[in-house]
PDB file of C-alpha atoms in Angstrom:
ATOM      1  CA  MET A   7      81.282  89.495  93.613  1.00 63.00           C
ATOM      2  CA  THR A   8      84.927  88.553  93.547  1.00 85.00           C
ATOM      3  CA  VAL A   9      87.563  90.321  95.572  1.00 90.00           C
ATOM      4  CA  GLU A  10      89.194  91.574  92.372  1.00 90.00           C
ATOM      5  CA  LEU A  11      85.932  93.097  91.152  1.00 89.00           C
ATOM      6  CA  GLU A  12      85.171  94.597  94.549  1.00 92.00           C
ATOM      7  CA  PHE A  13      88.634  96.184  94.640  1.00 92.00           C
ATOM      8  CA  ALA A  14      88.181  97.561  91.111  1.00 92.00           C
ATOM      9  CA  ARG A  15      84.849  99.089  92.176  1.00 92.00           C
ATOM     10  CA  PHE A  16      86.519 100.628  95.234  1.00 94.00           C
ATOM     11  CA  GLU A  17      89.322 102.097  93.092  1.00 94.00           C
ATOM     12  CA  THR A  18      86.800 103.458  90.583  1.00 94.00           C
ATOM     13  CA  ASN A  19      84.782 105.162  93.322  1.00 95.00           C
ATOM     14  CA  ALA A  20      87.965 106.611  94.855  1.00 94.00           C
ATOM     15  CA  ALA A  21      89.074 107.971  91.472  1.00 94.00           C
ATOM     16  CA  PHE A  22      85.708 109.669  90.911  1.00 94.00           C
ATOM     17  CA  ASP A  23      85.800 111.073  94.458  1.00 95.00           C
ATOM     18  CA  ARG A  24      89.191 112.619  93.657  1.00 95.00           C
ATOM     19  CA  LEU A  25      87.799 114.111  90.446  1.00 94.00           C
ATOM     20  CA  HIS A  26      84.913 115.638  92.410  1.00 95.00           C
ATOM     21  CA  TYR A  27      87.444 117.060  94.890  1.00 96.00           C
ATOM     22  CA  TRP A  28      89.246 118.933  92.092  1.00 94.00           C
ATOM     23  CA  GLN A  29      85.949 120.125  90.609  1.00 94.00           C
ATOM     24  CA  GLN A  30      85.045 121.608  93.983  1.00 95.00           C
ATOM     25  CA  LYS A  31      88.479 123.245  94.258  1.00 95.00           C
ATOM     26  CA  LEU A  32      87.881 124.903  90.879  1.00 94.00           C
ATOM     27  CA  ARG A  33      84.423 126.092  91.971  1.00 94.00           C
ATOM     28  CA  ASP A  34      85.949 127.512  95.160  1.00 95.00           C
ATOM     29  CA  LEU A  35      88.626 129.304  93.145  1.00 94.00           C
ATOM     30  CA  LEU A  36      86.052 130.782  90.772  1.00 93.00           C
ATOM     31  CA  ASN A  37      83.914 131.954  93.686  1.00 94.00           C
ATOM     32  CA  ALA A  38      86.915 133.655  95.304  1.00 92.00           C
ATOM     33  CA  SER A  39      88.356 135.078  92.076  1.00 89.00           C
ATOM     34  CA  ASP A  40      88.041 138.669  93.338  1.00 90.00           C
ATOM     35  CA  ASN A  41      90.606 137.874  96.046  1.00 90.00           C
ATOM     36  CA  TYR A  42      93.346 136.933  93.538  1.00 91.00           C
ATOM     37  CA  THR A  43      95.604 138.919  91.257  1.00 92.00           C
ATOM     38  CA  VAL A  44      95.296 137.932  87.610  1.00 92.00           C
ATOM     39  CA  ASP A  45      98.631 136.065  87.692  1.00 94.00           C
ATOM     40  CA  ALA A  46      97.851 134.229  90.934  1.00 93.00           C
ATOM     41  CA  PHE A  47      94.403 133.275  89.659  1.00 93.00           C
ATOM     42  CA  ASP A  48      95.865 132.057  86.349  1.00 94.00           C
ATOM     43  CA  LEU A  49      98.522 129.950  88.091  1.00 94.00           C
ATOM     44  CA  SER A  50      96.025 128.463  90.555  1.00 94.00           C
ATOM     45  CA  ALA A  51      93.508 127.735  87.804  1.00 94.00           C
ATOM     46  CA  ARG A  52      96.151 126.031  85.658  1.00 95.00           C
ATOM     47  CA  LYS A  53      97.260 123.815  88.548  1.00 95.00           C
ATOM     48  CA  ILE A  54      93.695 122.848  89.434  1.00 95.00           C
ATOM     49  CA  ILE A  55      92.669 122.206  85.827  1.00 95.00           C
ATOM     50  CA  GLY A  56      95.797 120.102  85.265  1.00 95.00           C
ATOM     51  CA  SER A  57      94.988 118.073  88.360  1.00 95.00           C
ATOM     52  CA  MET A  58      91.371 117.749  87.220  1.00 94.00           C
ATOM     53  CA  LEU A  59      92.461 116.423  83.824  1.00 95.00           C
ATOM     54  CA  ASN A  60      94.724 113.858  85.469  1.00 95.00           C
ATOM     55  CA  ALA A  61      91.960 112.850  87.874  1.00 95.00           C
ATOM     56  CA  ASN A  62      89.512 112.564  84.971  1.00 94.00           C
ATOM     57  CA  LEU A  63      91.845 110.289  83.012  1.00 95.00           C
ATOM     58  CA  ARG A  64      92.451 108.138  86.088  1.00 95.00           C
ATOM     59  CA  ALA A  65      88.727 107.870  86.826  1.00 95.00           C
ATOM     60  CA  LEU A  66      87.941 106.887  83.233  1.00 95.00           C
ATOM     61  CA  SER A  67      90.736 104.327  83.250  1.00 95.00           C
ATOM     62  CA  LYS A  68      89.540 102.809  86.544  1.00 94.00           C
ATOM     63  CA  PHE A  69      85.934 102.761  85.323  1.00 94.00           C
ATOM     64  CA  HIS A  70      86.976 101.049  82.082  1.00 95.00           C
ATOM     65  CA  HIS A  71      88.951  98.447  84.057  1.00 93.00           C
ATOM     66  CA  PHE A  72      85.954  97.850  86.332  1.00 93.00           C
ATOM     67  CA  GLU A  73      83.573  97.474  83.381  1.00 94.00           C
ATOM     68  CA  CYS A  74      85.899  94.989  81.648  1.00 94.00           C
ATOM     69  CA  LEU A  75      86.116  92.902  84.827  1.00 92.00           C
ATOM     70  CA  ARG A  76      82.359  93.079  85.344  1.00 92.00           C
ATOM     71  CA  GLU A  77      81.675  91.973  81.771  1.00 93.00           C
ATOM     72  CA  ARG A  78      84.140  89.121  82.152  1.00 91.00           C
ATOM     73  CA  MET A  79      82.444  88.044  85.402  1.00 89.00           C
ATOM     74  CA  GLU A  80      79.020  88.190  83.734  1.00 89.00           C
ATOM     75  CA  ALA A  81      80.288  86.061  80.853  1.00 89.00           C
ATOM     76  CA  ILE A  82      81.689  83.523  83.301  1.00 86.00           C
ATOM     77  CA  SER A  83      78.486  83.436  85.355  1.00 84.00           C
ATOM     78  CA  ASN A  84      76.402  83.009  82.194  1.00 85.00           C
ATOM     79  CA  THR A  85      78.451  79.966  81.170  1.00 82.00           C
ATOM     80  CA  ASP A  86      79.008  78.619  84.697  1.00 57.00           C
ATOM     81  CA  PRO A  87      75.969  76.595  85.847  1.00 60.00           C
ATOM     82  CA  SER A  88      76.927  77.065  89.504  1.00 57.00           C
ATOM     83  CA  GLY A  89      76.703  80.868  89.110  1.00 51.00           C
ATOM     84  CA  SER A  90      78.242  83.501  91.313  1.00 53.00           C
ATOM     85  CA  ASP A  91      77.306  86.763  92.981  1.00 54.00           C
ATOM     86  CA  SER A  92      75.952  89.397  90.644  1.00 54.00           C
ATOM     87  CA  PRO A  93      78.505  92.171  90.094  1.00 55.00           C
ATOM     88  CA  GLU A  94      77.480  95.655  91.173  1.00 59.00           C
ATOM     89  CA  SER A  95      78.191  98.929  89.410  1.00 58.00           C
ATOM     90  CA  PRO A  96      80.194 101.616  91.133  1.00 62.00           C
ATOM     91  CA  ARG A  97      78.101 104.431  92.487  1.00 59.00           C
TER      92      ARG A  97
END
């Protein structure tokens, strides 16, 4: 695996970790909803959901970039008789 592909996989995993972080924050907010006024809950939920949407877009973008690189590396290794390391998917 090339350094560029390895870095793309790392970035993809980090982006999905961030998305999971915001999903957990939303779960925590929903579980503690009795402790909030309606306005405070609404504001907190909007902030978390906005952050989740941004994290989701970033994760999808990073995953798409990784997949494009991986496909390019597979195409090169299929045409290159010397071959190279097999690219790995992000977790």
